[in-house]
Amino acid sequence: MRKLNVIFPDLGLFPAFVITLVLSIVLQLSGAWITMFLVGVLSSMFVRRHRTAFGVGFFGVFIGWLFIFVYLILTAQALPIADFFIGLLGLGGLGWLVIAISSIIGGLLGGFGGLLGRSIVDLVDELLPNEAGKETKDNNR
Amino acid sequence: MLMKRKVLNLGLSFIGPIALIVILTMPIGPLAGGLQILQPWGGIFDVGKGIQHGGNETIALPDMLSGAEVIVDEWGIPHIYGDTLEDTFMALGYMHARDRLFQMVMQTYLASGRICEVIGGADYAINSDKYQRAIGLVKAAEETYQWYVDNADTNEDVDYSLRATLAHVAGINAFIDTMTSDNTPIEFKILGFTPSHWTPIDSFTWAKYMTWSLSGGVYDLRREFVRNQLGNDSLYADIFPEFYPNTIPIIPEQYNLSLIDYADAPGGYPAMLVPPPSILSENEPIAQISESKLNELLNIVSSNINLLGDSVFVGSNSWAVNGSKTATGQAMLANDPHLSLQAPSLWYEVHLVVLDDDEALNVQGGSLPGTPGILIGHTEHISWGMTNVGADVLDIFVEELNPTDPTQYRYNGDWVDFEVREEVIHVKGRADIHFNVSWSLHGPCIDSVMSTYTSDTETSYPNIAMNWTGLSITHEVLTLGILNRAQDIQDYYDAMYWWDSPPHNFIYADDAGNIALTVAGRFPIRQGYSGNFPVTATNDSVGMISNIPYAFNPRSVNPSQCFLQSANQKSIDPSTYGFTILGAQSPDYRGERIHTYLDGKTGITVNDMMQLQADVLDLTAEKMLPYVLAAWTSSGEVNTTIQTLVDELTGWNYEMEIDIAAPTIWTYLLEEIRYVLFDEIRDADLPATLAQIPIVEWVLSAPIDYYIDDHSTVAIESMDEILVQAMHRTANNLYALGDDPSEWLYGHYHTIFIDHLAGMTYIGGGAHRGSGYTVNVGGGWTVQHGPSRRMVVSYTETPEYYTVYPGGQSQVMFSQHWDDLFELWYAYDPILGHYGYTLEYNYATAIAFTNANDGTMIEYIILFIPRG
C-alpha cells in the first residue's frame, strides 16, 4: 500500500488553506462543530509539518467561520444575537467579541484537528512497509 | 525511537481535541448547553434564520385530516382557516408551539412541579416543584381530563372540546417532532434542554395553574397570621371589612335565570336555594396551627415562583354600553385584564375559522399558548371580556391527627388514613428527589412540602389540608368550546353555566344590542365556619356543603343605567343578595371612575372607549388631597420646603402624568398618610400597608379619631397635625431625590419593565403614565403588571375590533414581532388621548382576506396539508 504522504501531495500553504476554508464552510453547514476536527485532519494531508498543519487548520476554519458570520450578520441578525448572548454575562454591546471567540474556537477545532491529522499520517506512514518508509523519512526531514 | 516519537506525537495531539470537546460541551453556570452553541451554524445564531418567512410555506403534518390555510398578518397574527375542527385546532397547536414553545414549557413544567427538569436543582427550583406538587394541580388536571373522556360520548359540547384539545395537542407535538435548529427557541439552546411530547394533561395543568393564580392562594393562613399578630378583633374588622365604604358594586340590578333551565350550580355541581345562617365569629371553631409552623409555611409560600406575579396586582377593567349611550346606536365593549406583564406575553392573538358547515367556527381574540381556544374575544355576533372576581373559594382545614398514628386523621368519628401520593422530582444533572403528599378528604396537605416538621418546640406531621374548588373537575375548556361558537345571549348563558373556576366577571355585548355581565363561577356555600380562617372539621357538618345556583349567580342583563362595568370591586351589595360571596375586593377607585365617566356621557365613540382605557385620573388624590392641603393651610406653618410641595400639588388635576412632579409627590404622600395613620398596625410588627387605601379614605373622611391619633404619644393628635406630619415625611423622601421639583418628575421614577420569562432580556424601560388606582393601572414604581391586553369592540354595520397587548406574537427577541405590539400599546397619543391599537382583520374566508390584501396586510401564508 502506498503511503498517505504519497497519495496526498504536499500542495503548499495557500492551496491547503483554501481547501480548508471551503471544507470548513461546507461541513459547518451541517451544524456539527465536531466536523471541524475532520476539516483539520483532511487539511493536514496536504501539508507536511505539524505547525503548518495547525496553522492551515486554524486559519482555514477561523476565516471560514468568519465568512459565515459575515453572511449571518448581513442576513440573519447575528450581531444582535451575539449581543444578546454576551448580555447574559453582563457585557452587553460586545457582540463582536462573541463572534470573535466563536471564530477562534472554530480555528482551534481546525488547528487541533490538523495536528491530530498530521500525527496520524506520520504514524500510519511509519507503520507501512519500508519501501514507502524512505519517502516518509524524506518528507519528515 | 522514531516510532515512539510518532506515537507520543499522536498521543499529545489528542490533548487539544479532547480539551476542546470538554470545554464546548460542559455546562457553564446557566449555560447548560455549553459553548458549542456559539458555532455559526447549528447554534444560537440559527434563530435569526428561523424568523425569516419569505412567501408561502407548505407544511405536511401526519394527523392533518384535510388541510388548513394560515394567513399570518402584518402583526404576526395567524388567521387559521381549517377545513375541519381538527385541522383548525391542529394548526393552532402548531402555531402556538412554533411561536411560544419555551413559554409553554416553562409555564407547564412550573405548574406541574417539573421546573427542576429544565433549570436544574437550585434550592428555589426544588422548593417550587415541591410546592406545586403539594397543591396537586396535576392530579386535578388528570381527573378533569378523564371527565372529558368519560362524557364525550354523551355530550356533544364535551366531545367538541375534547376533539379540539386532542387536535391542538397533536399540532404542538407535530411542531416538536419537526423542530429544527432554526426554530428551536434560543432559551432551550442556552439551557441545553429538549422538550418532551405535550399531552392533554399539560394543557389542563396550565389551565389549572391560571385558575390557581386567579383564585388560589392560602389567604386563610395569612389572615390567621395577621389576626394573631394584631390581637385585636375590632382593628381587624375595621381594616378588613366585608364591603369597602362607598363601593359601587359590579351588579346594579340582579337578573336571575330560570331554575327550570339551570337547576344546578355552575359546572353541574349541586346547588342549595336557601343557605344556612352565617356563623357568628365568636362561635367559629378555631384551628390550632403553631406560630412557628405557620411562619415557616408562609415563608415557603411567599418565596414560591409565581408566573402571574403578586396577586395584589392581578385585576382588570371591563365595561359595556348599550346603543342608547353610543354615537353609533349600537353596543360597545371594552376590556383590559391586568396580569403580570411578561415577555413573551401571556396572550397570543389568533383568528380561528372552521370551514366545515356542520361545525362552523369563526372566533378571534386572545388565546393562552398551550390551551385550545380563545379566552377573550368575539365571534361573528357576540363579544366578551373578563375581570377577576377575587372570590375566596379556598379553605384551609387543619386535620386532627391520630395521636398514635399520624398517618390518620379524624373524620365522622373514625380515624381515616391519609391518601399518600408519591411524587418524584427529576432534577437535571442530579439524582431524583422523592417525597410524599398526604391527601385528606378535604384536599392535599400543603404542609407536605415540609414533610415531618420539627422545630425547637414541636414535631408535627402534614395535616393542613387545602379545600379549593379549583382542584375539583373544572370546565374552563368546555366553556370556551361553547362560548367560542356563541351566536347570541342564550349561548352566552349556556357557556357561563359551565364556567366554574376561577370565578370571573364575564362582560358581554352583541350585535343585537344586548349587554350583560355574569359573575361566573362556582361559589361554595359554607356551614359551621366563615371560610376566613383555618378551621378544624372533624365531620361533614362543617365545610363547603353546597353551592350558589347558577341561575342566581350575580348577573345583570340590559340594566336601566344602560351600561355595565367591573374593576374587581365587590360583585354585589351583600345587603341585597341572599348568598355570601366571600372574598377579596379591590379598592373601588377604578370602578368608580369608569362608572362616573360612563354615567355622565352619551354619544360614546370608539375614541372615548380608548380614552377611558388610557385614563390616569387618580381618585385617591381627588378624594384625599384636599384634606392635606387644607391641613397645611390651617397649620399656619411657614416652611419653604413643604411649601414647594404644596405649590406643586395646588391646582393639580389629579392625573398621573409623567412630565409633572405632583404624581410623584402624591405617591409618596399617600404612603406616608397611611403610615402615620396606622401606628396601631405598625405596633403589631406589621406593615401599615395592610390597610388598603379605601380604609385610609374612610378614616380621613369619617373621620375616625381613634386611628388619626398617634397612640405612641401622650398628646391626642388632630387630623391636621397628622397630615402635616405626613407632609414632612414626604418632603424627606422627595428631597432625597433632588432639591428641585424638576427632579421629581413622575416619569423619572414610574417606569414600565417587562421581564423575559427567564430573565434573559426585557421590553420597555420607559416612563409610564398611571398608578395603582387609575383605570390605566400601573402599580408600584417599576410597573410589571397592568393592562395585559386592551380590547375595544364597536358594533357598527361591519363590527370593529381593536386590540393590542404589551409584547408581540413571536418568542424570538430578534423578530420584529417580539415587541411590535408593545410599541403600539405604549405609544400614548396626547392629541387623541389614547394608546395605539390594531384594527383586527376579520375575514370569514382566506380568499376574502387575500382579495382584500393591499400589499401590507399579509406577511406570509402557511399551507398545512395531510402527510401521506
mmCIF file with all atom_site columns, C-alpha atoms in Angstrom, chain B residues 424-574:
data_model
loop_
_atom_site.group_PDB
_atom_site.id
_atom_site.type_symbol
_atom_site.label_atom_id
_atom_site.label_alt_id
_atom_site.label_comp_id
_atom_site.label_asym_id
_atom_site.label_entity_id
_atom_site.label_seq_id
_atom_site.pdbx_PDB_ins_code
_atom_site.Cartn_x
_atom_site.Cartn_y
_atom_site.Cartn_z
_atom_site.occupancy
_atom_site.B_iso_or_equiv
_atom_site.pdbx_formal_charge
_atom_site.auth_seq_id
_atom_site.auth_comp_id
_atom_site.auth_asym_id
_atom_site.auth_atom_id
_atom_site.pdbx_PDB_model_num
ATOM 1   C CA . VAL B 1 424 ? -40.730 12.006 42.152 1.00 0.00 ? 424 VAL B CA 1
ATOM 2   C CA . ILE B 1 425 ? -38.968 15.180 41.097 1.00 0.00 ? 425 ILE B CA 1
ATOM 3   C CA . HIS B 1 426 ? -36.477 14.628 38.309 1.00 0.00 ? 426 HIS B CA 1
ATOM 4   C CA . VAL B 1 427 ? -33.598 17.052 38.633 1.00 0.00 ? 427 VAL B CA 1
ATOM 5   C CA . LYS B 1 428 ? -31.436 17.896 35.671 1.00 0.00 ? 428 LYS B CA 1
ATOM 6   C CA . GLY B 1 429 ? -27.942 16.596 36.304 1.00 0.00 ? 429 GLY B CA 1
ATOM 7   C CA . ARG B 1 430 ? -28.755 15.251 39.743 1.00 0.00 ? 430 ARG B CA 1
ATOM 8   C CA . ALA B 1 431 ? -30.497 12.364 41.464 1.00 0.00 ? 431 ALA B CA 1
ATOM 9   C CA . ASP B 1 432 ? -34.278 12.275 41.705 1.00 0.00 ? 432 ASP B CA 1
ATOM 10  C CA . ILE B 1 433 ? -35.985 13.670 44.774 1.00 0.00 ? 433 ILE B CA 1
ATOM 11  C CA . HIS B 1 434 ? -38.786 11.602 46.318 1.00 0.00 ? 434 HIS B CA 1
ATOM 12  C CA . PHE B 1 435 ? -41.382 12.978 48.647 1.00 0.00 ? 435 PHE B CA 1
ATOM 13  C CA . ASN B 1 436 ? -44.958 12.228 49.615 1.00 0.00 ? 436 ASN B CA 1
ATOM 14  C CA . VAL B 1 437 ? -48.037 14.395 49.589 1.00 0.00 ? 437 VAL B CA 1
ATOM 15  C CA . SER B 1 438 ? -50.797 13.435 52.006 1.00 0.00 ? 438 SER B CA 1
ATOM 16  C CA . TRP B 1 439 ? -54.385 13.955 50.913 1.00 0.00 ? 439 TRP B CA 1
ATOM 17  C CA . SER B 1 440 ? -57.357 14.072 53.240 1.00 0.00 ? 440 SER B CA 1
ATOM 18  C CA . LEU B 1 441 ? -60.997 14.211 52.193 1.00 0.00 ? 441 LEU B CA 1
ATOM 19  C CA . HIS B 1 442 ? -60.651 17.984 52.141 1.00 0.00 ? 442 HIS B CA 1
ATOM 20  C CA . GLY B 1 443 ? -57.717 18.013 49.771 1.00 0.00 ? 443 GLY B CA 1
ATOM 21  C CA . PRO B 1 444 ? -53.919 17.942 49.700 1.00 0.00 ? 444 PRO B CA 1
ATOM 22  C CA . CYS B 1 445 ? -51.975 18.760 52.829 1.00 0.00 ? 445 CYS B CA 1
ATOM 23  C CA . ILE B 1 446 ? -49.912 21.717 51.708 1.00 0.00 ? 446 ILE B CA 1
ATOM 24  C CA . ASP B 1 447 ? -47.552 21.250 54.612 1.00 0.00 ? 447 ASP B CA 1
ATOM 25  C CA . SER B 1 448 ? -46.418 18.046 52.908 1.00 0.00 ? 448 SER B CA 1
ATOM 26  C CA . VAL B 1 449 ? -43.857 20.355 51.365 1.00 0.00 ? 449 VAL B CA 1
ATOM 27  C CA . MET B 1 450 ? -42.310 20.492 54.836 1.00 0.00 ? 450 MET B CA 1
ATOM 28  C CA . SER B 1 451 ? -42.689 16.756 55.349 1.00 0.00 ? 451 SER B CA 1
ATOM 29  C CA . THR B 1 452 ? -42.385 15.985 59.044 1.00 0.00 ? 452 THR B CA 1
ATOM 30  C CA . TYR B 1 453 ? -41.893 19.394 60.560 1.00 0.00 ? 453 TYR B CA 1
ATOM 31  C CA . THR B 1 454 ? -39.649 19.688 63.584 1.00 0.00 ? 454 THR B CA 1
ATOM 32  C CA . SER B 1 455 ? -38.884 22.919 65.352 1.00 0.00 ? 455 SER B CA 1
ATOM 33  C CA . ASP B 1 456 ? -37.352 23.562 68.765 1.00 0.00 ? 456 ASP B CA 1
ATOM 34  C CA . THR B 1 457 ? -40.690 23.005 70.401 1.00 0.00 ? 457 THR B CA 1
ATOM 35  C CA . GLU B 1 458 ? -42.672 20.645 68.272 1.00 0.00 ? 458 GLU B CA 1
ATOM 36  C CA . THR B 1 459 ? -42.765 17.795 65.851 1.00 0.00 ? 459 THR B CA 1
ATOM 37  C CA . SER B 1 460 ? -45.719 17.781 63.507 1.00 0.00 ? 460 SER B CA 1
ATOM 38  C CA . TYR B 1 461 ? -46.917 15.773 60.578 1.00 0.00 ? 461 TYR B CA 1
ATOM 39  C CA . PRO B 1 462 ? -48.708 17.022 57.480 1.00 0.00 ? 462 PRO B CA 1
ATOM 40  C CA . ASN B 1 463 ? -52.275 17.918 58.422 1.00 0.00 ? 463 ASN B CA 1
ATOM 41  C CA . ILE B 1 464 ? -53.050 21.311 56.818 1.00 0.00 ? 464 ILE B CA 1
ATOM 42  C CA . ALA B 1 465 ? -55.409 20.367 54.031 1.00 0.00 ? 465 ALA B CA 1
ATOM 43  C CA . MET B 1 466 ? -56.479 22.703 51.256 1.00 0.00 ? 466 MET B CA 1
ATOM 44  C CA . ASN B 1 467 ? -60.055 22.549 50.079 1.00 0.00 ? 467 ASN B CA 1
ATOM 45  C CA . TRP B 1 468 ? -60.136 24.533 46.843 1.00 0.00 ? 468 TRP B CA 1
ATOM 46  C CA . THR B 1 469 ? -62.841 24.449 44.192 1.00 0.00 ? 469 THR B CA 1
ATOM 47  C CA . GLY B 1 470 ? -60.167 24.600 41.523 1.00 0.00 ? 470 GLY B CA 1
ATOM 48  C CA . LEU B 1 471 ? -58.949 21.132 42.467 1.00 0.00 ? 471 LEU B CA 1
ATOM 49  C CA . SER B 1 472 ? -62.312 19.687 41.526 1.00 0.00 ? 472 SER B CA 1
ATOM 50  C CA . ILE B 1 473 ? -63.171 18.719 37.993 1.00 0.00 ? 473 ILE B CA 1
ATOM 51  C CA . THR B 1 474 ? -63.438 22.071 36.256 1.00 0.00 ? 474 THR B CA 1
ATOM 52  C CA . HIS B 1 475 ? -64.856 23.029 32.900 1.00 0.00 ? 475 HIS B CA 1
ATOM 53  C CA . GLU B 1 476 ? -62.943 26.027 31.566 1.00 0.00 ? 476 GLU B CA 1
ATOM 54  C CA . VAL B 1 477 ? -62.150 24.331 28.274 1.00 0.00 ? 477 VAL B CA 1
ATOM 55  C CA . LEU B 1 478 ? -65.765 23.270 27.812 1.00 0.00 ? 478 LEU B CA 1
ATOM 56  C CA . THR B 1 479 ? -66.923 26.827 28.480 1.00 0.00 ? 479 THR B CA 1
ATOM 57  C CA . LEU B 1 480 ? -64.610 28.127 25.797 1.00 0.00 ? 480 LEU B CA 1
ATOM 58  C CA . GLY B 1 481 ? -65.771 25.400 23.432 1.00 0.00 ? 481 GLY B CA 1
ATOM 59  C CA . ILE B 1 482 ? -69.315 26.743 23.756 1.00 0.00 ? 482 ILE B CA 1
ATOM 60  C CA . LEU B 1 483 ? -68.501 30.437 24.055 1.00 0.00 ? 483 LEU B CA 1
ATOM 61  C CA . ASN B 1 484 ? -66.219 30.382 21.018 1.00 0.00 ? 484 ASN B CA 1
ATOM 62  C CA . ARG B 1 485 ? -69.222 29.280 18.937 1.00 0.00 ? 485 ARG B CA 1
ATOM 63  C CA . ALA B 1 486 ? -71.809 31.502 20.647 1.00 0.00 ? 486 ALA B CA 1
ATOM 64  C CA . GLN B 1 487 ? -74.131 33.450 18.402 1.00 0.00 ? 487 GLN B CA 1
ATOM 65  C CA . ASP B 1 488 ? -76.438 35.159 20.900 1.00 0.00 ? 488 ASP B CA 1
ATOM 66  C CA . ILE B 1 489 ? -77.063 35.833 24.563 1.00 0.00 ? 489 ILE B CA 1
ATOM 67  C CA . GLN B 1 490 ? -78.660 32.430 25.147 1.00 0.00 ? 490 GLN B CA 1
ATOM 68  C CA . ASP B 1 491 ? -75.467 30.752 24.012 1.00 0.00 ? 491 ASP B CA 1
ATOM 69  C CA . TYR B 1 492 ? -73.622 33.053 26.400 1.00 0.00 ? 492 TYR B CA 1
ATOM 70  C CA . TYR B 1 493 ? -75.831 31.917 29.302 1.00 0.00 ? 493 TYR B CA 1
ATOM 71  C CA . ASP B 1 494 ? -75.206 28.286 28.337 1.00 0.00 ? 494 ASP B CA 1
ATOM 72  C CA . ALA B 1 495 ? -71.453 28.829 28.218 1.00 0.00 ? 495 ALA B CA 1
ATOM 73  C CA . MET B 1 496 ? -71.379 30.632 31.563 1.00 0.00 ? 496 MET B CA 1
ATOM 74  C CA . TYR B 1 497 ? -73.175 27.700 33.163 1.00 0.00 ? 497 TYR B CA 1
ATOM 75  C CA . TRP B 1 498 ? -70.053 25.613 32.715 1.00 0.00 ? 498 TRP B CA 1
ATOM 76  C CA . TRP B 1 499 ? -67.579 28.200 33.963 1.00 0.00 ? 499 TRP B CA 1
ATOM 77  C CA . ASP B 1 500 ? -66.986 27.051 37.479 1.00 0.00 ? 500 ASP B CA 1
ATOM 78  C CA . SER B 1 501 ? -63.437 28.093 38.151 1.00 0.00 ? 501 SER B CA 1
ATOM 79  C CA . PRO B 1 502 ? -61.756 30.532 38.544 1.00 0.00 ? 502 PRO B CA 1
ATOM 80  C CA . PRO B 1 503 ? -64.617 32.945 39.320 1.00 0.00 ? 503 PRO B CA 1
ATOM 81  C CA . HIS B 1 504 ? -64.648 35.709 36.742 1.00 0.00 ? 504 HIS B CA 1
ATOM 82  C CA . ASN B 1 505 ? -66.877 38.550 35.696 1.00 0.00 ? 505 ASN B CA 1
ATOM 83  C CA . PHE B 1 506 ? -67.752 37.985 32.044 1.00 0.00 ? 506 PHE B CA 1
ATOM 84  C CA . ILE B 1 507 ? -68.797 41.192 30.317 1.00 0.00 ? 507 ILE B CA 1
ATOM 85  C CA . TYR B 1 508 ? -70.869 40.699 27.173 1.00 0.00 ? 508 TYR B CA 1
ATOM 86  C CA . ALA B 1 509 ? -72.140 42.667 24.183 1.00 0.00 ? 509 ALA B CA 1
ATOM 87  C CA . ASP B 1 510 ? -73.666 41.582 20.914 1.00 0.00 ? 510 ASP B CA 1
ATOM 88  C CA . ASP B 1 511 ? -74.735 42.895 17.562 1.00 0.00 ? 511 ASP B CA 1
ATOM 89  C CA . ALA B 1 512 ? -78.386 42.662 18.645 1.00 0.00 ? 512 ALA B CA 1
ATOM 90  C CA . GLY B 1 513 ? -77.763 45.455 21.125 1.00 0.00 ? 513 GLY B CA 1
ATOM 91  C CA . ASN B 1 514 ? -77.607 43.414 24.346 1.00 0.00 ? 514 ASN B CA 1
ATOM 92  C CA . ILE B 1 515 ? -75.136 43.987 27.113 1.00 0.00 ? 515 ILE B CA 1
ATOM 93  C CA . ALA B 1 516 ? -74.687 41.697 30.109 1.00 0.00 ? 516 ALA B CA 1
ATOM 94  C CA . LEU B 1 517 ? -72.337 40.820 32.906 1.00 0.00 ? 517 LEU B CA 1
ATOM 95  C CA . THR B 1 518 ? -72.199 37.491 34.727 1.00 0.00 ? 518 THR B CA 1
ATOM 96  C CA . VAL B 1 519 ? -70.242 36.912 37.894 1.00 0.00 ? 519 VAL B CA 1
ATOM 97  C CA . ALA B 1 520 ? -69.434 33.425 36.704 1.00 0.00 ? 520 ALA B CA 1
ATOM 98  C CA . GLY B 1 521 ? -68.044 30.662 38.837 1.00 0.00 ? 521 GLY B CA 1
ATOM 99  C CA . ARG B 1 522 ? -68.905 28.117 41.447 1.00 0.00 ? 522 ARG B CA 1
ATOM 100 C CA . PHE B 1 523 ? -69.335 29.860 44.777 1.00 0.00 ? 523 PHE B CA 1
ATOM 101 C CA . PRO B 1 524 ? -69.396 27.478 47.736 1.00 0.00 ? 524 PRO B CA 1
ATOM 102 C CA . ILE B 1 525 ? -71.972 27.679 50.485 1.00 0.00 ? 525 ILE B CA 1
ATOM 103 C CA . ARG B 1 526 ? -70.245 27.135 53.819 1.00 0.00 ? 526 ARG B CA 1
ATOM 104 C CA . GLN B 1 527 ? -71.633 25.711 57.005 1.00 0.00 ? 527 GLN B CA 1
ATOM 105 C CA . GLY B 1 528 ? -70.232 25.821 60.502 1.00 0.00 ? 528 GLY B CA 1
ATOM 106 C CA . TYR B 1 529 ? -67.378 28.230 59.761 1.00 0.00 ? 529 TYR B CA 1
ATOM 107 C CA . SER B 1 530 ? -66.779 31.503 57.966 1.00 0.00 ? 530 SER B CA 1
ATOM 108 C CA . GLY B 1 531 ? -64.147 30.460 55.467 1.00 0.00 ? 531 GLY B CA 1
ATOM 109 C CA . ASN B 1 532 ? -61.919 33.340 56.510 1.00 0.00 ? 532 ASN B CA 1
ATOM 110 C CA . PHE B 1 533 ? -59.581 31.372 58.741 1.00 0.00 ? 533 PHE B CA 1
ATOM 111 C CA . PRO B 1 534 ? -58.240 27.829 59.053 1.00 0.00 ? 534 PRO B CA 1
ATOM 112 C CA . VAL B 1 535 ? -60.731 25.523 60.672 1.00 0.00 ? 535 VAL B CA 1
ATOM 113 C CA . THR B 1 536 ? -60.760 22.055 62.143 1.00 0.00 ? 536 THR B CA 1
ATOM 114 C CA . ALA B 1 537 ? -63.636 19.991 60.821 1.00 0.00 ? 537 ALA B CA 1
ATOM 115 C CA . THR B 1 538 ? -63.931 16.501 62.162 1.00 0.00 ? 538 THR B CA 1
ATOM 116 C CA . ASN B 1 539 ? -67.213 15.755 60.425 1.00 0.00 ? 539 ASN B CA 1
ATOM 117 C CA . ASP B 1 540 ? -69.119 16.742 57.322 1.00 0.00 ? 540 ASP B CA 1
ATOM 118 C CA . SER B 1 541 ? -71.380 19.218 59.108 1.00 0.00 ? 541 SER B CA 1
ATOM 119 C CA . VAL B 1 542 ? -68.564 21.748 58.777 1.00 0.00 ? 542 VAL B CA 1
ATOM 120 C CA . GLY B 1 543 ? -67.375 22.573 55.304 1.00 0.00 ? 543 GLY B CA 1
ATOM 121 C CA . MET B 1 544 ? -68.407 23.599 51.818 1.00 0.00 ? 544 MET B CA 1
ATOM 122 C CA . ILE B 1 545 ? -71.763 21.867 51.816 1.00 0.00 ? 545 ILE B CA 1
ATOM 123 C CA . SER B 1 546 ? -73.177 23.146 48.534 1.00 0.00 ? 546 SER B CA 1
ATOM 124 C CA . ASN B 1 547 ? -73.040 25.976 46.014 1.00 0.00 ? 547 ASN B CA 1
ATOM 125 C CA . ILE B 1 548 ? -74.962 29.022 44.846 1.00 0.00 ? 548 ILE B CA 1
ATOM 126 C CA . PRO B 1 549 ? -77.331 28.004 41.998 1.00 0.00 ? 549 PRO B CA 1
ATOM 127 C CA . TYR B 1 550 ? -76.107 29.217 38.627 1.00 0.00 ? 550 TYR B CA 1
ATOM 128 C CA . ALA B 1 551 ? -79.496 30.800 37.978 1.00 0.00 ? 551 ALA B CA 1
ATOM 129 C CA . PHE B 1 552 ? -78.882 33.081 40.952 1.00 0.00 ? 552 PHE B CA 1
ATOM 130 C CA . ASN B 1 553 ? -75.241 33.912 40.308 1.00 0.00 ? 553 ASN B CA 1
ATOM 131 C CA . PRO B 1 554 ? -74.810 37.702 40.350 1.00 0.00 ? 554 PRO B CA 1
ATOM 132 C CA . ARG B 1 555 ? -75.779 38.781 36.887 1.00 0.00 ? 555 ARG B CA 1
ATOM 133 C CA . SER B 1 556 ? -77.043 41.861 35.098 1.00 0.00 ? 556 SER B CA 1
ATOM 134 C CA . VAL B 1 557 ? -78.618 41.998 31.659 1.00 0.00 ? 557 VAL B CA 1
ATOM 135 C CA . ASN B 1 558 ? -79.501 45.212 29.856 1.00 0.00 ? 558 ASN B CA 1
ATOM 136 C CA . PRO B 1 559 ? -79.744 47.251 33.069 1.00 0.00 ? 559 PRO B CA 1
ATOM 137 C CA . SER B 1 560 ? -81.678 50.508 33.175 1.00 0.00 ? 560 SER B CA 1
ATOM 138 C CA . GLN B 1 561 ? -78.457 52.510 33.610 1.00 0.00 ? 561 GLN B CA 1
ATOM 139 C CA . CYS B 1 562 ? -77.566 51.355 30.074 1.00 0.00 ? 562 CYS B CA 1
ATOM 140 C CA . PHE B 1 563 ? -74.014 50.352 30.933 1.00 0.00 ? 563 PHE B CA 1
ATOM 141 C CA . LEU B 1 564 ? -72.129 47.813 32.995 1.00 0.00 ? 564 LEU B CA 1
ATOM 142 C CA . GLN B 1 565 ? -68.667 47.923 34.465 1.00 0.00 ? 565 GLN B CA 1
ATOM 143 C CA . SER B 1 566 ? -66.369 45.862 36.618 1.00 0.00 ? 566 SER B CA 1
ATOM 144 C CA . ALA B 1 567 ? -62.948 46.592 38.035 1.00 0.00 ? 567 ALA B CA 1
ATOM 145 C CA . ASN B 1 568 ? -62.547 43.838 40.629 1.00 0.00 ? 568 ASN B CA 1
ATOM 146 C CA . GLN B 1 569 ? -64.636 45.610 43.205 1.00 0.00 ? 569 GLN B CA 1
ATOM 147 C CA . LYS B 1 570 ? -67.256 43.722 45.215 1.00 0.00 ? 570 LYS B CA 1
ATOM 148 C CA . SER B 1 571 ? -69.583 41.863 42.872 1.00 0.00 ? 571 SER B CA 1
ATOM 149 C CA . ILE B 1 572 ? -72.849 42.719 44.528 1.00 0.00 ? 572 ILE B CA 1
ATOM 150 C CA . ASP B 1 573 ? -74.074 44.626 47.551 1.00 0.00 ? 573 ASP B CA 1
ATOM 151 C CA . PRO B 1 574 ? -74.256 41.956 50.299 1.00 0.00 ? 574 PRO B CA 1
#
